[in-house]
PDB file of C-alpha atoms in Angstrom:
ATOM      1  CA  MET A  29     -37.083  29.467 -28.989  1.00  0.00           C
ATOM      2  CA  ALA A  30     -40.813  29.347 -28.252  1.00  0.00           C
ATOM      3  CA  ASN A  31     -41.526  26.501 -30.638  1.00  0.00           C
ATOM      4  CA  LYS A  32     -39.028  24.276 -28.792  1.00  0.00           C
ATOM      5  CA  ILE A  33     -40.967  24.353 -25.529  1.00  0.00           C
ATOM      6  CA  ASP A  34     -42.299  20.928 -24.560  1.00  0.00           C
ATOM      7  CA  TYR A  35     -46.096  21.177 -24.301  1.00  0.00           C
ATOM      8  CA  ARG A  36     -45.984  18.763 -21.356  1.00  0.00           C
ATOM      9  CA  ASN A  37     -44.499  21.602 -19.305  1.00  0.00           C
ATOM     10  CA  VAL A  38     -46.533  24.584 -20.493  1.00  0.00           C
ATOM     11  CA  PHE A  39     -49.163  24.567 -17.725  1.00  0.00           C
ATOM     12  CA  GLN A  40     -47.247  22.668 -15.047  1.00  0.00           C
ATOM     13  CA  SER A  41     -47.118  25.641 -12.690  1.00  0.00           C
ATOM     14  CA  SER A  42     -50.116  27.760 -13.656  1.00  0.00           C
ATOM     15  CA  ALA A  43     -53.425  25.951 -13.895  1.00  0.00           C
ATOM     16  CA  ALA A  44     -55.117  29.309 -13.247  1.00  0.00           C
ATOM     17  CA  GLU A  45     -53.765  30.641 -16.557  1.00  0.00           C
ATOM     18  CA  TYR A  46     -55.323  27.709 -18.407  1.00  0.00           C
ATOM     19  CA  GLU A  47     -58.628  28.219 -16.601  1.00  0.00           C
ATOM     20  CA  GLU A  48     -58.697  31.855 -17.694  1.00  0.00           C
ATOM     21  CA  ILE A  49     -58.036  30.926 -21.328  1.00  0.00           C
ATOM     22  CA  THR A  50     -60.773  28.284 -21.486  1.00  0.00           C
ATOM     23  CA  ALA A  51     -63.360  30.540 -19.833  1.00  0.00           C
ATOM     24  CA  SER A  52     -63.486  32.941 -22.799  1.00  0.00           C
ATOM     25  CA  LYS A  53     -66.666  33.432 -24.844  1.00  0.00           C
ATOM     26  CA  HIS A  54     -65.430  31.852 -28.080  1.00  0.00           C
ATOM     27  CA  ILE A  55     -64.004  28.761 -26.382  1.00  0.00           C
ATOM     28  CA  ARG A  56     -67.248  28.391 -24.421  1.00  0.00           C
ATOM     29  CA  LEU A  57     -69.151  28.402 -27.735  1.00  0.00           C
ATOM     30  CA  ILE A  58     -66.990  25.594 -29.120  1.00  0.00           C
ATOM     31  CA  TYR A  59     -67.339  23.654 -25.862  1.00  0.00           C
ATOM     32  CA  GLU A  60     -71.149  23.897 -25.924  1.00  0.00           C
ATOM     33  CA  LEU A  61     -71.336  22.764 -29.559  1.00  0.00           C
ATOM     34  CA  GLU A  62     -68.959  19.863 -28.946  1.00  0.00           C
ATOM     35  CA  LYS A  63     -70.967  18.828 -25.914  1.00  0.00           C
ATOM     36  CA  GLU A  64     -74.206  18.754 -27.930  1.00  0.00           C
ATOM     37  CA  MET A  65     -72.615  16.497 -30.556  1.00  0.00           C
ATOM     38  CA  LEU A  66     -71.218  14.185 -27.885  1.00  0.00           C
ATOM     39  CA  ASP A  67     -74.594  14.008 -26.134  1.00  0.00           C
ATOM     40  CA  GLU A  68     -76.034  12.626 -29.374  1.00  0.00           C
ATOM     41  CA  LEU A  69     -73.103  10.287 -29.975  1.00  0.00           C
ATOM     42  CA  PHE A  70     -73.158   8.796 -26.475  1.00  0.00           C
ATOM     43  CA  LYS A  71     -76.933   8.408 -26.626  1.00  0.00           C
ATOM     44  CA  GLU A  72     -76.510   6.453 -29.858  1.00  0.00           C
ATOM     45  CA  THR A  73     -73.559   4.295 -28.783  1.00  0.00           C
ATOM     46  CA  GLY A  74     -74.433   3.936 -25.097  1.00  0.00           C
ATOM     47  CA  SER A  75     -72.101   5.014 -22.326  1.00  0.00           C
ATOM     48  CA  THR A  76     -73.711   4.532 -18.910  1.00  0.00           C
ATOM     49  CA  ASP A  77     -72.176   1.073 -18.414  1.00  0.00           C
ATOM     50  CA  ARG A  78     -68.846   1.885 -20.043  1.00  0.00           C
ATOM     51  CA  SER A  79     -65.444   3.341 -19.176  1.00  0.00           C
ATOM     52  CA  VAL A  80     -63.652   6.469 -20.387  1.00  0.00           C
ATOM     53  CA  MET A  81     -60.149   7.864 -20.082  1.00  0.00           C
ATOM     54  CA  ASP A  82     -59.886  11.636 -20.419  1.00  0.00           C
ATOM     55  CA  PHE A  83     -56.297  11.905 -21.640  1.00  0.00           C
ATOM     56  CA  ALA A  84     -54.503  15.227 -21.027  1.00  0.00           C
ATOM     57  CA  CYS A  85     -57.486  16.105 -18.850  1.00  0.00           C
ATOM     58  CA  GLY A  86     -56.026  19.420 -17.738  1.00  0.00           C
ATOM     59  CA  SER A  87     -58.181  21.271 -15.239  1.00  0.00           C
ATOM     60  CA  GLY A  88     -61.062  18.823 -15.653  1.00  0.00           C
ATOM     61  CA  ARG A  89     -63.565  20.756 -17.727  1.00  0.00           C
ATOM     62  CA  TRP A  90     -64.318  17.740 -19.895  1.00  0.00           C
ATOM     63  CA  THR A  91     -63.759  15.202 -17.132  1.00  0.00           C
ATOM     64  CA  GLN A  92     -66.564  16.874 -15.200  1.00  0.00           C
ATOM     65  CA  TYR A  93     -68.872  16.292 -18.170  1.00  0.00           C
ATOM     66  CA  LEU A  94     -67.668  12.737 -18.841  1.00  0.00           C
ATOM     67  CA  GLU A  95     -68.031  11.480 -15.267  1.00  0.00           C
ATOM     68  CA  ASN A  96     -71.788  11.983 -15.599  1.00  0.00           C
ATOM     69  CA  LYS A  97     -71.919   9.965 -18.830  1.00  0.00           C
ATOM     70  CA  PHE A  98     -69.814   6.908 -17.999  1.00  0.00           C
ATOM     71  CA  ALA A  99     -69.768   4.280 -15.264  1.00  0.00           C
ATOM     72  CA  GLU A 100     -66.002   4.703 -14.866  1.00  0.00           C
ATOM     73  CA  CYS A 101     -64.109   7.901 -15.627  1.00  0.00           C
ATOM     74  CA  ILE A 102     -60.366   8.375 -15.217  1.00  0.00           C
ATOM     75  CA  GLY A 103     -58.554  11.628 -15.943  1.00  0.00           C
ATOM     76  CA  VAL A 104     -54.880  11.401 -16.898  1.00  0.00           C
ATOM     77  CA  ASP A 105     -52.436  14.304 -17.044  1.00  0.00           C
ATOM     78  CA  VAL A 106     -48.737  14.981 -16.512  1.00  0.00           C
ATOM     79  CA  SER A 107     -49.417  18.117 -14.451  1.00  0.00           C
ATOM     80  CA  LYS A 108     -50.159  17.752 -10.750  1.00  0.00           C
ATOM     81  CA  ALA A 109     -51.220  21.410 -10.633  1.00  0.00           C
ATOM     82  CA  MET A 110     -53.864  20.838 -13.289  1.00  0.00           C
ATOM     83  CA  VAL A 111     -55.092  17.614 -11.708  1.00  0.00           C
ATOM     84  CA  THR A 112     -55.501  19.374  -8.362  1.00  0.00           C
ATOM     85  CA  VAL A 113     -57.913  21.828 -10.004  1.00  0.00           C
ATOM     86  CA  ALA A 114     -59.703  18.981 -11.798  1.00  0.00           C
ATOM     87  CA  GLU A 115     -60.186  17.061  -8.554  1.00  0.00           C
ATOM     88  CA  SER A 116     -61.907  20.070  -7.005  1.00  0.00           C
ATOM     89  CA  LYS A 117     -64.503  20.082  -9.826  1.00  0.00           C
ATOM     90  CA  CYS A 118     -65.346  16.396 -10.044  1.00  0.00           C
ATOM     91  CA  GLN A 119     -67.345  14.125  -7.770  1.00  0.00           C
ATOM     92  CA  ARG A 120     -66.790  10.607  -9.154  1.00  0.00           C
ATOM     93  CA  ALA A 121     -63.838  10.726 -11.514  1.00  0.00           C
ATOM     94  CA  LYS A 122     -60.480   9.300 -10.516  1.00  0.00           C
ATOM     95  CA  PHE A 123     -57.263  11.080 -11.500  1.00  0.00           C
ATOM     96  CA  ILE A 124     -53.801   9.772 -12.262  1.00  0.00           C
ATOM     97  CA  VAL A 125     -50.699  11.911 -12.762  1.00  0.00           C
ATOM     98  CA  THR A 126     -48.572  10.047 -15.284  1.00  0.00           C
ATOM     99  CA  ASP A 127     -46.997  10.310 -18.737  1.00  0.00           C
ATOM    100  CA  ILE A 128     -48.208   7.516 -21.021  1.00  0.00           C
ATOM    101  CA  THR A 129     -45.334   8.178 -23.432  1.00  0.00           C
ATOM    102  CA  ALA A 130     -42.740   7.390 -20.753  1.00  0.00           C
ATOM    103  CA  GLU A 131     -41.133   3.983 -20.288  1.00  0.00           C
ATOM    104  CA  THR A 132     -42.690   3.639 -16.841  1.00  0.00           C
ATOM    105  CA  VAL A 133     -46.432   4.330 -16.489  1.00  0.00           C
ATOM    106  CA  ASP A 134     -48.468   4.465 -13.277  1.00  0.00           C
ATOM    107  CA  GLU A 135     -49.423   0.963 -12.118  1.00  0.00           C
ATOM    108  CA  GLN A 136     -53.087   1.985 -11.796  1.00  0.00           C
ATOM    109  CA  ILE A 137     -53.439   2.436 -15.527  1.00  0.00           C
ATOM    110  CA  LYS A 138     -50.809   0.401 -17.364  1.00  0.00           C
ATOM    111  CA  ASP A 139     -53.034  -2.663 -17.882  1.00  0.00           C
ATOM    112  CA  LYS A 140     -56.419  -0.932 -18.249  1.00  0.00           C
ATOM    113  CA  ARG A 141     -58.508  -0.845 -21.425  1.00  0.00           C
ATOM    114  CA  PHE A 142     -61.242   1.722 -22.055  1.00  0.00           C
ATOM    115  CA  ASP A 143     -64.378   1.870 -24.194  1.00  0.00           C
ATOM    116  CA  VAL A 144     -63.690   5.517 -24.984  1.00  0.00           C
ATOM    117  CA  ILE A 145     -60.600   7.712 -24.786  1.00  0.00           C
ATOM    118  CA  THR A 146     -60.881  11.478 -25.163  1.00  0.00           C
ATOM    119  CA  ALA A 147     -58.255  14.180 -25.700  1.00  0.00           C
ATOM    120  CA  PHE A 148     -59.462  17.780 -25.826  1.00  0.00           C
ATOM    121  CA  ARG A 149     -57.324  20.820 -26.673  1.00  0.00           C
ATOM    122  CA  PHE A 150     -54.210  18.657 -26.897  1.00  0.00           C
ATOM    123  CA  PHE A 151     -53.167  17.708 -30.424  1.00  0.00           C
ATOM    124  CA  LYS A 152     -53.094  21.190 -31.931  1.00  0.00           C
ATOM    125  CA  ASN A 153     -50.891  22.441 -29.104  1.00  0.00           C
ATOM    126  CA  ALA A 154     -48.544  19.450 -28.924  1.00  0.00           C
ATOM    127  CA  GLU A 155     -45.275  19.280 -30.853  1.00  0.00           C
ATOM    128  CA  GLN A 156     -45.130  16.788 -33.720  1.00  0.00           C
ATOM    129  CA  ASP A 157     -42.869  14.388 -31.803  1.00  0.00           C
ATOM    130  CA  LEU A 158     -45.256  14.392 -28.850  1.00  0.00           C
ATOM    131  CA  ARG A 159     -48.267  13.849 -31.133  1.00  0.00           C
ATOM    132  CA  THR A 160     -46.541  10.856 -32.707  1.00  0.00           C
ATOM    133  CA  SER A 161     -45.575   9.380 -29.338  1.00  0.00           C
ATOM    134  CA  VAL A 162     -49.107   9.706 -27.978  1.00  0.00           C
ATOM    135  CA  VAL A 163     -50.716   8.174 -31.075  1.00  0.00           C
ATOM    136  CA  ALA A 164     -48.298   5.259 -30.809  1.00  0.00           C
ATOM    137  CA  LYS A 165     -49.107   4.639 -27.133  1.00  0.00           C
ATOM    138  CA  LEU A 166     -52.823   5.439 -26.746  1.00  0.00           C
ATOM    139  CA  PRO A 167     -54.305   2.536 -28.770  1.00  0.00           C
ATOM    140  CA  LYS A 168     -53.051  -0.019 -26.230  1.00  0.00           C
ATOM    141  CA  TYR A 169     -55.468   1.522 -23.704  1.00  0.00           C
ATOM    142  CA  LEU A 170     -58.424   1.386 -26.114  1.00  0.00           C
ATOM    143  CA  LYS A 171     -60.641  -1.668 -26.501  1.00  0.00           C
ATOM    144  CA  ASP A 172     -60.796  -3.142 -30.000  1.00  0.00           C
ATOM    145  CA  ASP A 173     -64.301  -1.741 -30.558  1.00  0.00           C
ATOM    146  CA  GLY A 174     -63.602   1.471 -28.652  1.00  0.00           C
ATOM    147  CA  LEU A 175     -63.700   5.092 -29.809  1.00  0.00           C
ATOM    148  CA  PHE A 176     -60.989   7.732 -29.609  1.00  0.00           C
ATOM    149  CA  ILE A 177     -62.554  11.208 -29.546  1.00  0.00           C
ATOM    150  CA  PHE A 178     -60.456  14.368 -29.781  1.00  0.00           C
ATOM    151  CA  ASP A 179     -60.527  17.873 -31.175  1.00  0.00           C
ATOM    152  CA  VAL A 180     -58.320  20.231 -33.152  1.00  0.00           C
ATOM    153  CA  HIS A 181     -59.041  23.739 -31.937  1.00  0.00           C
ATOM    154  CA  LEU A 182     -57.369  25.776 -34.674  1.00  0.00           C
ATOM    155  CA  ASN A 183     -58.007  24.126 -38.018  1.00  0.00           C
ATOM    156  CA  THR A 184     -55.435  25.247 -40.593  1.00  0.00           C
ATOM    157  CA  TRP A 185     -58.085  25.851 -43.258  1.00  0.00           C
ATOM    158  CA  SER A 186     -60.465  27.927 -41.139  1.00  0.00           C
ATOM    159  CA  PHE A 187     -60.455  31.726 -41.407  1.00  0.00           C
ATOM    160  CA  MET A 188     -58.610  32.039 -38.087  1.00  0.00           C
ATOM    161  CA  GLY A 189     -56.230  29.239 -39.059  1.00  0.00           C
ATOM    162  CA  LEU A 190     -55.283  30.957 -42.308  1.00  0.00           C
ATOM    163  CA  LEU A 191     -54.788  34.218 -40.422  1.00  0.00           C
ATOM    164  CA  ALA A 192     -52.523  32.418 -37.946  1.00  0.00           C
ATOM    165  CA  ARG A 193     -50.424  31.034 -40.812  1.00  0.00           C
ATOM    166  CA  ILE A 194     -50.046  34.511 -42.309  1.00  0.00           C
ATOM    167  CA  ILE A 195     -48.863  35.850 -38.945  1.00  0.00           C
ATOM    168  CA  ASP A 196     -46.437  32.954 -38.574  1.00  0.00           C
ATOM    169  CA  ARG A 197     -44.934  33.140 -42.058  1.00  0.00           C
ATOM    170  CA  SER A 198     -44.734  36.935 -42.256  1.00  0.00           C
ATOM    171  CA  GLY A 199     -42.825  37.358 -39.011  1.00  0.00           C
ATOM    172  CA  LEU A 200     -45.664  39.337 -37.422  1.00  0.00           C
ATOM    173  CA  GLU A 201     -45.585  36.991 -34.427  1.00  0.00           C
ATOM    174  CA  LYS A 202     -42.847  39.051 -32.732  1.00  0.00           C
ATOM    175  CA  ILE A 203     -44.432  42.399 -33.594  1.00  0.00           C
ATOM    176  CA  LEU A 204     -47.848  41.318 -32.293  1.00  0.00           C
ATOM    177  CA  LYS A 205     -46.218  39.520 -29.346  1.00  0.00           C
ATOM    178  CA  THR A 206     -48.243  36.428 -30.161  1.00  0.00           C
ATOM    179  CA  GLY A 207     -47.155  33.195 -28.514  1.00  0.00           C
ATOM    180  CA  HIS A 208     -46.221  30.399 -30.897  1.00  0.00           C
ATOM    181  CA  LEU A 209     -48.808  28.081 -29.349  1.00  0.00           C
ATOM    182  CA  THR A 210     -51.504  30.616 -30.188  1.00  0.00           C
ATOM    183  CA  ILE A 211     -50.781  30.460 -33.916  1.00  0.00           C
ATOM    184  CA  ARG A 212     -49.917  26.770 -34.208  1.00  0.00           C
ATOM    185  CA  THR A 213     -52.500  25.108 -36.473  1.00  0.00           C
ATOM    186  CA  MET A 214     -53.445  21.573 -37.468  1.00  0.00           C
ATOM    187  CA  SER A 215     -55.599  20.238 -40.310  1.00  0.00           C
ATOM    188  CA  LEU A 216     -57.598  17.097 -41.001  1.00  0.00           C
ATOM    189  CA  GLY A 217     -54.857  16.154 -43.449  1.00  0.00           C
ATOM    190  CA  ASP A 218     -52.298  16.455 -40.647  1.00  0.00           C
ATOM    191  CA  VAL A 219     -54.392  14.073 -38.551  1.00  0.00           C
ATOM    192  CA  LYS A 220     -54.614  11.563 -41.407  1.00  0.00           C
ATOM    193  CA  ARG A 221     -50.841  11.680 -41.885  1.00  0.00           C
ATOM    194  CA  LEU A 222     -50.337  11.305 -38.139  1.00  0.00           C
ATOM    195  CA  PHE A 223     -52.476   8.165 -38.183  1.00  0.00           C
ATOM    196  CA  GLU A 224     -50.784   6.579 -41.224  1.00  0.00           C
ATOM    197  CA  ASP A 225     -48.330   4.459 -39.233  1.00  0.00           C
ATOM    198  CA  SER A 226     -50.583   4.036 -36.198  1.00  0.00           C
ATOM    199  CA  ASP A 227     -53.385   1.660 -35.239  1.00  0.00           C
ATOM    200  CA  LEU A 228     -55.979   4.442 -35.586  1.00  0.00           C
ATOM    201  CA  GLU A 229     -58.192   5.755 -38.381  1.00  0.00           C
ATOM    202  CA  ILE A 230     -60.781   8.525 -38.641  1.00  0.00           C
ATOM    203  CA  ALA A 231     -64.389   7.307 -38.483  1.00  0.00           C
ATOM    204  CA  ASP A 232     -66.225  10.654 -38.604  1.00  0.00           C
ATOM    205  CA  PHE A 233     -65.875  14.326 -37.695  1.00  0.00           C
ATOM    206  CA  TRP A 234     -67.809  17.535 -37.086  1.00  0.00           C
ATOM    207  CA  GLY A 235     -66.778  21.129 -37.585  1.00  0.00           C
ATOM    208  CA  MET A 236     -67.767  24.067 -35.415  1.00  0.00           C
ATOM    209  CA  GLY A 237     -66.924  27.748 -35.533  1.00  0.00           C
ATOM    210  CA  LEU A 238     -67.425  29.071 -39.071  1.00  0.00           C
ATOM    211  CA  LEU A 239     -67.500  32.742 -38.111  1.00  0.00           C
ATOM    212  CA  PRO A 240     -64.228  34.359 -36.995  1.00  0.00           C
ATOM    213  CA  GLY A 241     -63.840  34.640 -33.246  1.00  0.00           C
ATOM    214  CA  ARG A 242     -61.155  34.806 -30.606  1.00  0.00           C
ATOM    215  CA  SER A 243     -61.214  34.946 -26.800  1.00  0.00           C
ATOM    216  CA  ASN A 244     -64.197  37.154 -25.895  1.00  0.00           C
ATOM    217  CA  TYR A 245     -64.622  38.576 -29.404  1.00  0.00           C
ATOM    218  CA  THR A 246     -67.403  37.200 -31.629  1.00  0.00           C
ATOM    219  CA  LEU A 247     -69.225  38.678 -34.624  1.00  0.00           C
ATOM    220  CA  LEU A 248     -72.738  38.032 -33.296  1.00  0.00           C
ATOM    221  CA  PRO A 249     -74.514  38.170 -29.930  1.00  0.00           C
ATOM    222  CA  TRP A 250     -74.432  34.827 -28.105  1.00  0.00           C
ATOM    223  CA  LYS A 251     -78.041  33.796 -28.859  1.00  0.00           C
ATOM    224  CA  TRP A 252     -77.737  34.355 -32.610  1.00  0.00           C
ATOM    225  CA  LEU A 253     -74.222  32.980 -32.741  1.00  0.00           C
ATOM    226  CA  LYS A 254     -75.201  29.730 -31.033  1.00  0.00           C
ATOM    227  CA  LYS A 255     -78.125  29.192 -33.434  1.00  0.00           C
ATOM    228  CA  PHE A 256     -76.057  29.992 -36.516  1.00  0.00           C
ATOM    229  CA  GLU A 257     -73.101  27.806 -35.570  1.00  0.00           C
ATOM    230  CA  GLY A 258     -75.338  25.034 -34.245  1.00  0.00           C
ATOM    231  CA  TYR A 259     -77.184  24.813 -37.566  1.00  0.00           C
ATOM    232  CA  PHE A 260     -73.988  24.218 -39.537  1.00  0.00           C
ATOM    233  CA  THR A 261     -72.411  21.944 -36.923  1.00  0.00           C
ATOM    234  CA  LYS A 262     -75.336  19.518 -36.703  1.00  0.00           C
ATOM    235  CA  ARG A 263     -75.601  19.231 -40.475  1.00  0.00           C
ATOM    236  CA  LYS A 264     -71.827  18.907 -40.956  1.00  0.00           C
ATOM    237  CA  LEU A 265     -71.905  21.775 -43.452  1.00  0.00           C
ATOM    238  CA  LEU A 266     -68.565  23.395 -44.361  1.00  0.00           C
ATOM    239  CA  ARG A 267     -67.010  21.331 -41.579  1.00  0.00           C
ATOM    240  CA  SER A 268     -63.572  21.171 -43.250  1.00  0.00           C
ATOM    241  CA  VAL A 269     -63.159  24.952 -42.952  1.00  0.00           C
ATOM    242  CA  SER A 270     -64.496  25.323 -39.413  1.00  0.00           C
ATOM    243  CA  TYR A 271     -62.336  26.691 -36.597  1.00  0.00           C
ATOM    244  CA  ASN A 272     -62.645  23.506 -34.533  1.00  0.00           C
ATOM    245  CA  LEU A 273     -62.723  19.871 -35.646  1.00  0.00           C
ATOM    246  CA  LEU A 274     -64.291  17.243 -33.382  1.00  0.00           C
ATOM    247  CA  ILE A 275     -62.969  13.893 -34.588  1.00  0.00           C
ATOM    248  CA  VAL A 276     -64.057  10.337 -33.811  1.00  0.00           C
ATOM    249  CA  ALA A 277     -61.437   7.668 -34.502  1.00  0.00           C
ATOM    250  CA  ARG A 278     -61.313   3.924 -34.027  1.00  0.00           C
ATOM    251  CA  LYS A 279     -58.793   1.122 -34.258  1.00  0.00           C
ATOM    252  CA  LYS A 280     -57.965  -0.048 -37.755  1.00  0.00           C
ATOM    253  CA  LYS A 281     -59.435  -3.416 -38.596  1.00  0.00           C
ATOM    254  CA  THR A 282     -56.804  -6.101 -38.972  1.00  0.00           C
ATOM    255  CA  LYS A 283     -56.755  -7.706 -42.410  1.00  0.00           C
TER     256      LYS A 283
END
C-alpha cells in the first residue's frame, strides 16, 4: 500500500523527479516567502559566525541558501542521488550521507553540535514513526541555545489541506490517481503532539499561502500574488490556516 512506503526511500533513485516538483510556481512562492522570513530572523539572531545542519537536505535548494548565511553549513541526507545534485549546486557546504535515526551514524557528524538545524519539506511527508524517531534524535545535535527551523508544507487546516482530507476520506485518491504523499497533511496541533515527549518546543511560527494553489496553478499573477501573500505572512495574519507553516523550535528549558 502507498502509505506504507518508507519516505527515506521515496527519492533514492530519482533526484530529477524531486527537482521538477520543487520548481513549480506555487512551491517557488512558498520558498521565496520563507526565505524572506529567514532573512529577517538570521539578521536578528546573527548567523555569520555560526553553524547550521540542513537535515534531509535533498537536492540542496535550501543548503545553497544556508551556506551563504552561516560560517559552517553541513547538509545531511540518506539519499546519495539527492546529495550528488546538492553538491553540484553548492560552493562551500559539506555533505554527509547518513541516517541519524540509525544505530550507527557517520563519524563526521556523531559528536557535532549546531547553532541551527533546519528541515524543509520533510515532516509532512514522513511517516509518523519516522517523525518520532527524528524528533528523538535531532536535539542531541542542537546546542542548548540553538534553533530548530522546519516547515509543514500542507497544513491540515488550510484550504488545500481540507481538500486533501476530503479526497483521502472519500476514496477519491484512487479515482484521481493522487499519490498518498500528495494528500498527506500535518497541522500545528500534530507538531505540538509530536513534541510532547521530546526535548523540543515551538517558539514561534509563520504561515504562508492563504490563496489556493498547486504546482503551476495560482489564482493571481505572480506580482500580485507575492504582494498579497507577503502582506499576510509578515504580519502573521491567519497563519494557522495557511498552506505552509514555517516553525521555529528550541530546546525545552530544564526545570
